Each structure stands twice: as C-alpha cells, then as structure tokens.
Coordinates of C-alpha atoms and ligand atoms in Angstrom, one line a residue:
M1 CA 0.0 0.0 0.0
R2 CA 1.5 3.3 -1.1
I3 CA 0.1 6.8 -0.3
E4 CA 0.9 9.9 -2.4
F5 CA 0.1 13.3 -0.9
H6 CA -1.5 15.8 -3.2
G7 CA -3.3 18.4 -1.1
A8 CA -3.5 19.8 2.5
A9 CA 0.2 18.7 2.6
G10 CA 3.3 20.8 3.1
G11 CA 1.8 23.0 5.8
E12 CA -1.5 23.8 4.2
V13 CA -5.0 23.3 5.7
T14 CA -7.1 23.3 2.5
G15 CA -7.2 21.3 -0.7
S16 CA -7.4 17.8 1.0
C17 CA -6.4 15.1 -1.5
H18 CA -4.4 11.9 -1.1
L19 CA -3.9 9.0 -3.6
V20 CA -3.6 5.4 -2.3
E21 CA -2.2 2.7 -4.6
V22 CA -3.0 -0.9 -3.5
A23 CA -4.0 -4.2 -5.0
G24 CA -3.4 -2.8 -8.5
K25 CA -6.0 0.0 -7.8
R26 CA -5.8 3.7 -7.4
I27 CA -8.1 5.2 -4.8
L28 CA -8.4 8.9 -4.1
L29 CA -9.2 10.1 -0.6
D30 CA -10.9 13.6 -0.8
C31 CA -10.7 16.0 -3.6
G32 CA -10.9 19.4 -2.0
M33 CA -10.5 23.0 -3.1
V34 CA -7.7 25.2 -2.1
Q35 CA -9.2 28.2 -0.3
G36 CA -8.1 31.8 0.3
G37 CA -7.7 34.5 -2.4
R38 CA -7.2 34.8 -6.1
E39 CA -4.0 32.6 -6.1
A40 CA -6.2 29.8 -4.8
D41 CA -8.6 30.2 -7.8
A42 CA -5.7 29.7 -10.2
R43 CA -4.4 26.7 -8.3
N44 CA -7.8 25.0 -8.3
A45 CA -8.0 25.3 -12.1
E46 CA -4.5 23.7 -12.6
P47 CA -4.3 20.2 -14.0
F48 CA -4.5 17.4 -11.3
A49 CA -1.1 15.9 -10.4
F50 CA -2.5 12.6 -11.7
D51 CA -4.7 11.5 -14.6
P52 CA -8.3 11.7 -13.3
A53 CA -9.2 8.8 -15.7
S54 CA -6.7 6.6 -14.0
I55 CA -8.5 6.8 -10.6
D56 CA -10.6 3.7 -9.8
A57 CA -12.6 5.1 -6.9
L58 CA -13.0 8.2 -4.7
V59 CA -13.9 8.2 -1.0
I60 CA -14.7 11.5 0.7
S61 CA -14.5 12.2 4.4
H62 CA -17.0 15.0 4.7
A63 CA -18.9 17.7 2.8
H64 CA -16.7 20.8 3.5
I65 CA -15.5 22.5 0.3
D66 CA -11.8 22.0 1.1
H67 CA -12.5 18.2 1.0
I68 CA -15.0 17.9 -1.9
G69 CA -14.7 21.2 -3.9
R70 CA -12.8 19.8 -6.9
V71 CA -14.9 16.6 -7.3
P72 CA -17.0 18.0 -10.2
L73 CA -13.8 19.1 -11.9
L74 CA -12.3 15.6 -11.4
V75 CA -15.4 14.2 -13.2
K76 CA -15.3 16.8 -15.9
R77 CA -11.7 15.9 -16.6
G78 CA -12.3 12.2 -17.0
F79 CA -12.9 10.4 -13.6
K80 CA -15.7 7.8 -14.2
G81 CA -15.5 5.7 -11.0
P82 CA -17.7 5.5 -8.0
V83 CA -17.7 8.2 -5.2
Y84 CA -18.2 6.8 -1.8
A85 CA -19.3 8.9 1.2
Q86 CA -21.5 8.7 4.4
A87 CA -25.2 9.0 3.5
A88 CA -25.5 12.5 5.1
T89 CA -22.4 13.7 3.2
C90 CA -24.1 12.5 0.0
D91 CA -27.1 14.7 0.9
L92 CA -24.9 17.7 1.7
F93 CA -22.8 17.2 -1.5
P94 CA -25.1 19.0 -4.0
I95 CA -26.0 21.8 -1.6
M96 CA -22.3 22.7 -1.0
L97 CA -21.2 22.2 -4.6
L98 CA -24.1 24.0 -6.3
D99 CA -23.2 27.0 -4.1
A100 CA -19.5 26.6 -5.1
A101 CA -20.5 26.4 -8.8
S102 CA -22.7 29.4 -8.6
L103 CA -20.0 31.4 -6.9
S104 CA -17.5 30.3 -9.6
E105 CA -19.9 31.1 -12.5
H106 CA -20.7 34.5 -10.9
N107 CA -17.0 35.4 -10.5
A108 CA -16.2 34.4 -14.1
E109 CA -19.1 36.5 -15.4
R110 CA -17.9 39.5 -13.4
E111 CA -14.3 39.1 -14.6
N112 CA -15.5 38.8 -18.2
R113 CA -17.5 42.0 -17.8
E114 CA -14.5 43.9 -16.3
H115 CA -11.5 42.7 -18.4
A116 CA -10.1 44.7 -21.2
P117 CA -11.6 44.1 -24.7
G118 CA -9.7 41.5 -26.7
Q119 CA -8.7 39.5 -23.5
P120 CA -9.8 35.9 -23.5
D121 CA -12.9 35.0 -21.5
V122 CA -12.5 33.3 -18.1
A123 CA -14.5 30.1 -17.7
P124 CA -16.0 29.0 -14.4
L125 CA -14.2 26.1 -12.7
Y126 CA -17.4 24.1 -13.2
T127 CA -21.1 24.6 -13.5
A128 CA -24.3 23.3 -11.9
A129 CA -24.5 20.8 -14.7
D130 CA -21.0 19.4 -13.7
V131 CA -22.2 19.1 -10.1
T132 CA -25.3 17.1 -11.2
A133 CA -23.1 14.8 -13.3
A134 CA -20.8 14.2 -10.3
Q135 CA -23.8 13.5 -8.1
Q136 CA -24.7 10.5 -10.3
Q137 CA -21.5 8.8 -9.2
L138 CA -22.3 9.0 -5.4
H139 CA -22.7 5.8 -3.4
P140 CA -23.9 6.4 0.2
L141 CA -22.3 4.3 3.0
A142 CA -23.3 3.8 6.6
Y143 CA -20.9 4.0 9.5
E144 CA -19.1 0.9 10.8
V145 CA -20.0 -1.3 7.8
D146 CA -17.4 -3.0 5.6
T147 CA -17.9 -2.4 1.9
E148 CA -15.7 -3.9 -0.8
I149 CA -15.5 -0.8 -3.0
L150 CA -13.2 -2.5 -5.6
P151 CA -12.1 -6.1 -5.9
G152 CA -9.9 -6.8 -2.8
V153 CA -10.3 -3.2 -1.4
T154 CA -12.5 -2.7 1.7
V155 CA -13.6 0.6 3.2
R156 CA -15.1 1.1 6.6
L157 CA -16.3 4.6 7.8
H158 CA -16.0 5.6 11.4
E159 CA -17.7 8.7 13.1
A160 CA -15.4 11.7 13.0
G161 CA -17.7 14.0 15.0
H162 CA -16.8 17.1 13.0
I163 CA -19.9 17.9 10.9
L164 CA -23.0 15.8 10.1
G165 CA -21.8 12.8 8.0
S166 CA -18.1 13.4 8.7
A167 CA -16.2 10.2 8.6
M168 CA -12.7 8.7 9.2
I169 CA -11.9 6.4 6.3
E170 CA -10.4 3.0 7.1
L171 CA -8.9 1.3 3.9
R172 CA -7.9 -2.3 3.9
A173 CA -6.3 -4.3 1.0
D174 CA -3.4 -6.8 0.5
G175 CA -3.3 -7.5 4.3
R176 CA -2.4 -3.9 5.0
S177 CA -4.6 -1.1 6.3
M178 CA -4.6 2.7 6.9
L179 CA -6.9 5.2 8.6
F180 CA -7.5 8.7 7.1
T181 CA -9.0 10.9 9.8
G182 CA -10.4 13.6 7.5
D183 CA -11.2 16.4 10.0
V184 CA -11.6 15.3 13.7
G185 CA -14.2 17.0 15.8
M186 CA -14.1 18.0 19.5
R187 CA -15.6 15.6 22.0
G188 CA -18.8 17.1 23.3
T189 CA -19.7 19.0 20.1
P190 CA -23.5 19.5 20.3
I191 CA -25.8 17.3 18.1
L192 CA -22.9 15.1 16.9
R193 CA -21.6 11.9 18.4
D194 CA -18.0 12.0 19.6
P195 CA -15.2 10.8 17.3
A196 CA -14.8 7.0 17.2
S197 CA -11.6 5.5 18.6
P198 CA -9.1 4.4 15.9
P199 CA -9.2 0.8 14.9
R200 CA -6.1 -1.4 14.8
T201 CA -4.3 -0.2 11.6
D202 CA -0.8 0.1 10.0
L203 CA -0.9 3.9 9.6
I204 CA -2.9 6.9 10.7
L205 CA -3.1 9.8 8.3
M206 CA -4.2 12.5 10.7
E207 CA -5.3 16.2 10.5
S208 CA -3.4 18.7 12.6
T209 CA -5.3 22.0 12.3
Y210 CA -5.0 22.8 16.0
G211 CA -2.0 20.7 16.7
D212 CA -0.3 23.4 18.7
R213 CA -3.1 24.7 20.9
N214 CA -6.0 23.9 23.2
H215 CA -9.5 25.4 23.0
K216 CA -11.2 27.3 25.7
D217 CA -13.6 25.3 27.8
R218 CA -17.0 24.8 26.0
A219 CA -19.2 25.2 29.1
A220 CA -17.5 28.6 29.8
T221 CA -17.9 29.6 26.2
V222 CA -21.7 28.8 26.2
A223 CA -22.1 30.7 29.5
E224 CA -20.3 33.7 27.9
L225 CA -22.7 33.6 25.0
G226 CA -25.6 33.8 27.5
Q227 CA -24.0 36.8 29.2
I228 CA -23.5 38.7 25.9
L229 CA -27.2 38.1 25.0
A230 CA -28.2 39.5 28.4
A231 CA -26.1 42.6 27.9
A232 CA -27.5 43.1 24.4
Q233 CA -31.0 42.8 25.7
A234 CA -30.3 45.5 28.3
D235 CA -29.0 47.7 25.5
G236 CA -32.2 47.2 23.4
G237 CA -30.4 46.7 20.0
N238 CA -29.9 43.9 17.6
V239 CA -27.4 41.0 17.7
V240 CA -25.6 40.0 14.5
I241 CA -23.8 36.6 14.5
P242 CA -21.8 35.8 11.3
A243 CA -21.9 32.0 11.1
F244 CA -21.0 29.2 8.7
A245 CA -23.9 27.4 7.0
V246 CA -22.8 24.0 8.1
G247 CA -22.4 23.1 11.7
R248 CA -22.1 26.5 13.5
S249 CA -25.6 27.7 12.5
Q250 CA -27.2 24.5 13.7
E251 CA -25.0 24.5 16.9
L252 CA -26.2 28.0 17.8
L253 CA -29.9 27.0 17.4
Y254 CA -29.1 24.0 19.6
W255 CA -27.8 26.2 22.4
F256 CA -30.7 28.6 22.0
A257 CA -33.2 25.7 22.4
E258 CA -31.3 24.4 25.5
H259 CA -31.1 27.8 27.1
F260 CA -34.4 29.2 25.8
E261 CA -35.7 30.0 29.2
D262 CA -32.6 31.0 31.2
W263 CA -31.4 33.3 28.4
N264 CA -34.9 34.9 28.1
L265 CA -34.9 34.2 24.4
A266 CA -38.7 34.5 24.0
K267 CA -38.1 38.3 24.1
W268 CA -36.1 38.1 20.9
T269 CA -36.9 37.3 17.3
I270 CA -34.3 35.0 15.9
F271 CA -33.5 35.1 12.2
L272 CA -31.6 32.4 10.3
D273 CA -30.9 34.5 7.2
S274 CA -29.1 32.1 4.9
P275 CA -30.8 29.9 2.3
M276 CA -27.9 27.5 2.4
A277 CA -28.0 27.2 6.2
A278 CA -31.8 26.5 5.9
K279 CA -31.1 23.7 3.4
V280 CA -28.3 22.2 5.5
T281 CA -30.6 22.4 8.6
A282 CA -33.2 20.3 6.7
V283 CA -30.5 17.7 6.0
Y284 CA -29.7 17.6 9.7
D285 CA -33.4 17.1 10.4
R286 CA -33.5 14.1 8.1
H287 CA -30.6 12.4 9.9
E288 CA -31.6 12.4 13.5
E289 CA -30.3 8.8 13.6
L290 CA -26.8 10.3 13.6
F291 CA -27.4 12.5 16.6
D292 CA -25.8 11.9 20.0
A293 CA -27.9 11.0 23.1
E294 CA -28.0 14.5 24.5
A295 CA -29.3 15.9 21.2
A296 CA -31.9 13.2 20.9
A297 CA -33.2 14.3 24.4
V298 CA -33.2 17.9 23.4
W299 CA -35.1 17.0 20.2
R300 CA -37.7 15.2 22.3
G301 CA -38.1 18.4 24.5
R302 CA -40.7 21.1 24.3
I303 CA -38.4 23.6 22.5
K304 CA -36.9 22.1 19.4
P305 CA -33.7 23.7 18.0
F306 CA -34.8 24.0 14.4
K307 CA -38.4 24.9 15.4
L308 CA -37.8 27.6 18.0
P309 CA -41.2 29.4 18.4
N310 CA -39.6 32.8 17.4
L311 CA -37.3 31.5 14.7
R312 CA -37.8 33.0 11.2
V313 CA -35.9 31.4 8.3
S314 CA -35.5 33.9 5.5
E315 CA -35.2 32.3 2.1
S316 CA -35.8 35.2 -0.3
V317 CA -33.8 38.4 -0.7
D318 CA -37.0 40.3 0.2
D319 CA -37.3 38.4 3.5
S320 CA -33.7 39.3 4.2
K321 CA -34.1 42.9 3.3
A322 CA -37.1 43.2 5.6
I323 CA -34.8 42.5 8.6
N324 CA -33.1 45.8 7.8
R325 CA -36.1 47.7 9.1
I326 CA -35.7 46.1 12.6
H327 CA -33.8 48.3 15.0
G328 CA -34.0 46.2 18.1
G329 CA -34.8 42.8 19.5
A330 CA -33.5 40.7 16.6
I331 CA -30.8 38.0 16.7
I332 CA -29.6 37.6 13.2
I333 CA -27.6 34.5 12.2
A334 CA -26.2 34.9 8.6
G335 CA -23.3 33.9 6.5
S336 CA -20.6 34.1 5.7
G337 CA -18.9 33.2 8.9
M338 CA -15.9 35.5 8.3
A339 CA -18.2 38.3 6.9
N340 CA -16.2 38.4 3.6
G341 CA -19.3 37.8 1.6
G342 CA -23.0 36.8 1.9
R343 CA -26.0 38.4 3.5
V344 CA -24.3 39.1 6.8
R345 CA -22.6 42.1 5.2
H346 CA -25.9 43.9 4.8
H347 CA -26.7 43.3 8.4
L348 CA -23.3 44.6 9.5
E349 CA -23.7 47.6 7.3
N350 CA -27.0 48.4 9.1
N351 CA -26.0 47.6 12.6
L352 CA -22.3 48.5 13.1
A353 CA -22.8 52.2 13.5
Y354 CA -24.9 52.0 16.7
A355 CA -23.7 51.4 20.2
R356 CA -27.0 49.5 21.1
N357 CA -26.0 46.7 18.8
H358 CA -23.8 43.7 19.4
V359 CA -21.8 41.5 16.9
I360 CA -20.7 38.1 18.0
F361 CA -18.0 36.2 16.2
V362 CA -18.1 32.5 16.9
G363 CA -15.5 31.1 14.5
Y364 CA -12.0 31.5 13.2
Q365 CA -11.5 34.9 11.4
A366 CA -8.8 34.6 8.7
A367 CA -6.4 37.4 7.9
G368 CA -7.8 39.8 5.2
T369 CA -11.5 39.3 6.0
L370 CA -13.9 41.9 7.4
G371 CA -14.4 39.6 10.4
R372 CA -10.7 39.8 11.3
L373 CA -10.7 43.6 11.0
L374 CA -13.7 43.9 13.4
V375 CA -12.2 41.4 15.8
N376 CA -9.0 43.4 15.8
G377 CA -11.0 46.4 16.9
V378 CA -10.9 48.7 13.8
K379 CA -13.1 51.8 14.3
Q380 CA -13.9 52.5 10.7
V381 CA -14.7 50.0 7.9
R382 CA -15.4 50.4 4.2
M383 CA -18.5 48.6 2.9
F384 CA -20.6 48.9 -0.3
G385 CA -18.7 52.0 -1.2
G386 CA -19.2 53.9 2.0
E387 CA -17.4 54.4 5.3
I388 CA -19.0 53.1 8.5
S389 CA -17.9 54.1 12.0
V390 CA -18.0 51.1 14.3
H391 CA -19.8 51.8 17.5
A392 CA -21.5 48.4 18.0
H393 CA -20.0 46.0 20.7
I394 CA -17.8 43.4 19.0
H395 CA -17.4 40.1 20.8
T396 CA -15.2 37.1 20.0
V397 CA -16.5 33.8 21.5
G398 CA -13.8 31.2 21.2
G399 CA -14.2 27.6 22.2
L400 CA -16.9 26.5 19.7
S401 CA -14.3 25.0 17.3
A402 CA -15.3 22.1 15.0
H403 CA -11.8 20.7 15.2
A404 CA -10.2 18.7 17.9
D405 CA -7.4 20.6 19.8
Q406 CA -3.9 19.3 20.6
Q407 CA -4.9 17.6 23.8
S408 CA -8.0 15.9 22.1
L409 CA -5.9 14.7 19.2
L410 CA -3.3 13.2 21.5
D411 CA -6.0 11.6 23.7
W412 CA -7.8 10.2 20.6
Y413 CA -4.5 8.7 19.3
G414 CA -3.9 7.3 22.7
T415 CA -7.0 5.1 22.4
S416 CA -5.5 3.3 19.4
P417 CA -5.0 -0.4 20.2
N418 CA -1.5 -0.5 18.5
H419 CA -0.2 3.0 18.2
P420 CA 0.9 2.8 14.5
P421 CA 3.1 5.3 12.7
V422 CA 1.4 8.7 11.9
A423 CA 1.5 10.9 8.9
L424 CA 0.3 14.5 9.5
A425 CA -1.7 16.6 7.0
H426 CA -4.2 19.5 7.1
G427 CA -2.2 21.8 9.4
E428 CA 0.1 24.8 9.2
N429 CA 3.7 24.0 9.9
P430 CA 3.9 25.3 13.5
A431 CA 0.7 23.2 14.3
R432 CA 1.8 20.0 12.8
E433 CA 5.4 20.3 14.1
A434 CA 4.1 20.8 17.6
L435 CA 1.8 17.8 17.3
A436 CA 4.5 15.6 15.8
A437 CA 6.8 16.5 18.7
S438 CA 4.1 15.6 21.3
L439 CA 3.2 12.4 19.5
K440 CA 6.8 11.3 19.5
Q441 CA 7.4 12.3 23.1
R442 CA 4.2 10.7 24.5
F443 CA 4.0 7.5 22.4
G444 CA 7.5 7.1 20.8
V445 CA 5.9 6.8 17.3
A446 CA 7.4 7.7 13.9
V447 CA 5.7 10.8 12.5
T448 CA 5.9 11.9 8.8
L449 CA 5.0 15.4 7.8
S450 CA 3.3 15.1 4.4
Q451 CA 4.7 17.1 1.5
P452 CA 3.0 17.5 -2.0
G453 CA 4.1 14.6 -4.2
M454 CA 5.7 12.7 -1.3
Q455 CA 5.2 8.9 -1.3
L456 CA 4.9 6.8 1.8
D457 CA 4.8 3.0 1.9
V458 CA 2.5 1.4 4.4
Ligands
LIG1 ZN1 -14.0 20.2 7.7

C-alpha cells in the first residue's frame, strides 16, 4: 500500500487530497478545493497531479468544500469511477457544490465584464451541470459497515464528530490497512456523536489544524454567549452573528433551544438569514439517527432547536431585506462566517454604527477578512462604497471549534490499540510540528510530515 500526498500537505490546511495505490488499484481520498484569495482560484484550475481517468474510486471524508470542492472538476476531466461517502455527506454534497458552482460562475461573469476588450474570457471552474453529473457517481455508505469498493479493497467509515456525516476512512487491502481521519471534531460538540476510537491499523493519516493549541472550555464559552445576550437585551439593540452554514448555525440553534428560558430568548426574534443554512438544517433534520444521546433528548423536548417558536428562516432576498427595518430585538444569524461575503454584510452595514447593537464572532477569522478587522478592533470600515464608524460592541467567543485541539488529538490517538506510525496533513507547519513532537514524546511513534508529491509506503 502506497500513499501519495497531493493536497493539504506541506503545511496547508485546505485542498485535502491523497492518492492510495494498493491491490493494483488507485483510490483517491478527498478531492478538495484550495481556499483563500485569487491565487487559490488559479491553483484550483490547474491540472491534477495525476490523470483523473486513472483513478478507480474516490472516497470522501465529509462535505466541507476544502474536502470535496474539486470533485465536479475531477469528473469533468475524466474520472468515471464511484464516489463513496457517508449518506448524510451525499445529501450535503449537492448543496455545498451547487453553491460553489454558482460562486465560480458569478466570479467568471464579473471578470469577463470587467476585463479589457480582446482579452480571452475566463471560464468558471465548473457549472451546476457538472455538479449534477458528479452527483450521479455517489454511493452512500453507513458508519461501521465493511464495503468492498473495488475487488480486494475494503472501506469502513468511522464517526469523526466534525460535521454531520463526517467520517474517518479505514482502507484495507493486501493484508495492510490505513486510517485517514479527515477532520476530527471536538468531543462534546453538540448534536454530533464523539469521534470513534481508531481501529487497529498500520498507519494513521491525521489532521493537525490545532496541533499546537488547546481550545477554551466549552461550558464557559456557552455561558459567555448567554452573558452577551443578556447585555444586548439591556442595550435594546440587535445582535448579529456571522456563522458558517454547516455546523455552526445548527449549533447556535441548539444552544438557543437548550437555554431558551434561562437566556430569556422569548423576548427576541431569531432570524436564520441564509438559504444555504436552511437547506443544511433540513439535512440535519433528516438524519436524526446520527445525533448523540443529548441531542436526541433535546429534540424530544418542548423547545426544538430548528423549530424555536420565534425562529424566522428567511429564504428570499426580500425576506432578508425586511430584517433591515428592525432596530432592536433581533438576533440575526447569517453567512458568511468571516463576513467576507454573503447576507451578513448587509446586516453589519445596518448595525455596526450604533452602540446599542452587538456583533458576536463564533468562529475563526482569517487574515484579510472583514471579520478579522472587526475582531482586531478597527473603528472604521469600508462597505458597499461607504465608510462606517464602528460603535457596536464586537465580541469574540472562542471555544466552539469544529476541530479537535492538541490535547484531544493526543488523547484520541492514545486510544489506538496498537499506536501505529502517523502521517500529518491538514495543518500549518507550527501546528503539525508541535503535534509531531508531542506524539513522538508521548507515544514514541514515527511521524511523517506530508509534502506535496511525497510517497509513503505502508
Ligand atoms: Zn471540515
């Protein structure tokens, strides 16, 4: 069994893609997009480092774009084999990729309008039709069931606890085996079950996003959220929460249901202003069988997370615009999570200038985004061609991460029955170097830092 690293290697966290050769077959694990800026667009359009037609099967870990974003392109360029994924991932697949296709088509249109006459037109990376074509190749799998995906090659998915349908992929062939973790969630993440312990295997290919740090305590984080909402209620303004459509939006609604009474939430109107988050929420609703025991209990309770009595889901642009006329008493959850696009920008434009309003950031804010500027405390921002003075209260609530931290990754590895060698991917260099050092020190195991094009025999 030989692994060749092609993405989320060499100190990067996006573009997850690994090629496994075994039993005369070529199996791709993930086929994600590189994210972050214009340079990323160019890299995503580059030829694959392998011939797509030579791949026999693709297995995907979960539905985040940095793990599935290039699948329609792989199909467009000649991949004809099956695509295996957990059933909920198959349901999220078209929602995520149609959004990516529409973004790519939109950007290409804009560039073609703006470029100088005589310049060649830019084509979108792929279109909605390419997504639909790729969707035809999906094969849903359940967790903890062996499936012979190709003659002599068996796959078994294990719960990764990161987003709905997220899986660790166990691959066995020729008497050898490996486990690819995909993204590993934090234990205790609401709604989802905790990550499964690793099976006995010959190699673990592991993510390392937070390999060098530990998250703030979750209970303290949730309590902080409650305190901010109480302060906001006293101020009489609105609360704007930029949030990702998958995971974080649903998690917020979960906390709102659980604390509906003690946070006095009946006094607010809660808006989920994101058509994509609404679609993703519907997929969560269809997969209650994947919820953990606490979530199952909350769902049996009087106040249900996705059916809060004062929850308004705005699908149309008009619904979204109507929120602009509300000057107090609204909690608005909208994307994008880093406020670099999406409907949340309109809500920020309307609310940032007034001291009665509060903005709560609940996720990582990358450099160069509006979210990062606000978190850093800028007093003036430029939006939609105008200058806005920031008077609203800006809060950062850490501790709701969808990724396991260093301690959790070490503890998770510690439950392995045989402590096999490790290869690290999906982490910036300081993070994976710190995790590699801790793994070596605590377990005495060999750790490889993956590099693009590097081969590793298992
Ligand atoms: Zn992910």
